[in-house]
Amino acid sequence: MSKEKKPILNELFESRNKYKELAEDIDKEEFIKVVKSRRSVRVYNEEPVKEQDMRACLELALLAPNSSNLQQWEFYWVRNQEKKNKLIDYCLGQPAAKTAQELVVAVARPDFWKVNQKRMLEKIDAMGDKAPKSARKYYSKIVPLAYRQGFFSIRGYLKKLAIEIRGIKKPTPREPYNKKGMSVWAHKSTALACENLMLSLRAYGYDSCPMEGMDSKRIKALLGLKNPAEISMVISAGKRAENGVYGKQVRFDNKYFIHEL
Ligand SMILES: Cc1cc2nc3c(=O)[nH]c(=O)nc-3n(C[C@H](O)[C@H](O)[C@H](O)COP(=O)(O)O)c2cc1C
């Protein structure tokens, strides 16, 4: 038998898993309705979003898939009227913010790899003997290897050099290796959670609009956030006014975007 080392992810996760979670039956027509009726709403009516609904939708946002399950996001539901007025101003007073019943700022947290690595290791420790060794190895060894970039990303660039050499001969995971890469890493997962939030709002009977037309520096100061936290987008919520959607949904032909090889 060959003693060749297995690729790291296979080594970590294959076999021995006894956990079972059956896929639930879904009413696909209802899901399609949610997806198709989600529109970016620019004018909301006066109807409030129920507090418990908003909370439920935010909780559903947190169920989005995310890189290494490190949950590199934060959601600030701005409820204080004074702060809300400032946030509307920092969203350039656009109607999607001005007429909104609720406003949520989605924040990407590249630094959360470390915060949540610690939390995950604590969870793993709490499982005692039941904790899979592979999980401990992943969070204690692989996660720092992948996400620690070091001072001025020096460690990241050294890693990049090693990656380039290794990558000549075999498939090798390449990103992230610098600050910019960590930013992309955090924004990807945060954006998925944002979509969960917007679809959840629709499923609860509300509407939403994502906004990046905003002053991210001022919003960061409003929330008391410092680097490397980055504002991903602001999401407004409420129920659409009669003239709340600006026109029919426009998408270009599928052929430009869906490629089958
Ligand atoms: C990241 C992101 C930023 C956006 N920023 C704004 C914005 O600042 N203001 C706005 O009115 N719409 C904004 N939109 C909404 C888009 O214009 C909208 O999604 C697009 O026109 C497609 O329309 P639909 O969402 O109704 O399908 C943004 C959407 C995304 C995903």
mmCIF file of C-alpha atoms and ligand atoms in Angstrom, residues 38-42 91 94-96 198 208-214 232-234 245-247 249-251, ligand 1:
data_model
loop_
_atom_site.group_PDB
_atom_site.id
_atom_site.type_symbol
_atom_site.label_atom_id
_atom_site.label_comp_id
_atom_site.label_asym_id
_atom_site.label_seq_id
_atom_site.Cartn_x
_atom_site.Cartn_y
_atom_site.Cartn_z
ATOM 1 C CA ARG A 38 -37.060 39.984 -3.250
ATOM 2 C CA ARG A 39 -36.443 43.325 -4.873
ATOM 3 C CA SER A 40 -34.334 46.244 -3.826
ATOM 4 C CA VAL A 41 -36.967 48.517 -2.337
ATOM 5 C CA ARG A 42 -36.211 52.219 -2.341
ATOM 6 C CA CYS A 91 -26.194 56.645 3.611
ATOM 7 C CA GLN A 94 -30.985 57.978 -0.050
ATOM 8 C CA PRO A 95 -34.692 57.074 0.098
ATOM 9 C CA ALA A 96 -33.951 53.398 0.758
ATOM 10 C CA MET A 198 -32.726 39.851 2.925
ATOM 11 C CA SER A 208 -35.076 45.227 2.008
ATOM 12 C CA CYS A 209 -32.386 47.130 0.158
ATOM 13 C CA PRO A 210 -28.626 46.583 0.391
ATOM 14 C CA MET A 211 -26.630 49.826 0.253
ATOM 15 C CA GLU A 212 -22.988 50.516 -0.385
ATOM 16 C CA GLY A 213 -23.722 54.089 -1.361
ATOM 17 C CA MET A 214 -22.590 55.308 2.054
ATOM 18 C CA SER A 232 -19.776 45.576 4.083
ATOM 19 C CA MET A 233 -23.151 47.161 3.423
ATOM 20 C CA VAL A 234 -26.115 48.768 5.133
ATOM 21 C CA VAL A 245 -39.792 49.318 -6.520
ATOM 22 C CA TYR A 246 -38.308 51.372 -9.323
ATOM 23 C CA GLY A 247 -39.004 49.043 -12.233
ATOM 24 C CA GLN A 249 -36.197 43.344 -12.474
ATOM 25 C CA VAL A 250 -33.500 43.500 -15.151
ATOM 26 C CA ARG A 251 -31.044 40.676 -15.735
HETATM 27 C C1 LIG B 1 -23.484 45.377 -2.511
HETATM 28 C C2 LIG B 1 -24.675 46.127 -3.022
HETATM 29 C C3 LIG B 1 -24.744 47.491 -2.878
HETATM 30 C C4 LIG B 1 -25.884 48.205 -3.295
HETATM 31 N N1 LIG B 1 -25.975 49.537 -3.036
HETATM 32 C C5 LIG B 1 -27.122 50.193 -3.305
HETATM 33 C C6 LIG B 1 -27.313 51.519 -2.896
HETATM 34 O O1 LIG B 1 -26.434 52.148 -2.296
HETATM 35 N N2 LIG B 1 -28.495 52.120 -3.160
HETATM 36 C C7 LIG B 1 -29.511 51.470 -3.810
HETATM 37 O O2 LIG B 1 -30.561 52.067 -4.002
HETATM 38 N N3 LIG B 1 -29.358 50.186 -4.215
HETATM 39 C C8 LIG B 1 -28.204 49.526 -3.956
HETATM 40 N N4 LIG B 1 -28.068 48.198 -4.292
HETATM 41 C C9 LIG B 1 -29.178 47.517 -4.950
HETATM 42 C C10 LIG B 1 -28.882 47.220 -6.403
HETATM 43 O O3 LIG B 1 -28.945 48.389 -7.157
HETATM 44 C C11 LIG B 1 -29.889 46.170 -6.862
HETATM 45 O O4 LIG B 1 -29.663 44.973 -6.163
HETATM 46 C C12 LIG B 1 -29.811 45.900 -8.373
HETATM 47 O O5 LIG B 1 -30.151 47.031 -9.098
HETATM 48 C C13 LIG B 1 -30.717 44.767 -8.792
HETATM 49 O O6 LIG B 1 -32.059 44.996 -8.413
HETATM 50 P P1 LIG B 1 -32.875 43.974 -7.510
HETATM 51 O O7 LIG B 1 -32.124 43.864 -6.201
HETATM 52 O O8 LIG B 1 -34.224 44.574 -7.315
HETATM 53 O O9 LIG B 1 -32.893 42.671 -8.225
HETATM 54 C C14 LIG B 1 -26.939 47.516 -3.916
HETATM 55 C C15 LIG B 1 -26.836 46.123 -4.094
HETATM 56 C C16 LIG B 1 -25.742 45.442 -3.634
HETATM 57 C C17 LIG B 1 -25.689 43.946 -3.764
#
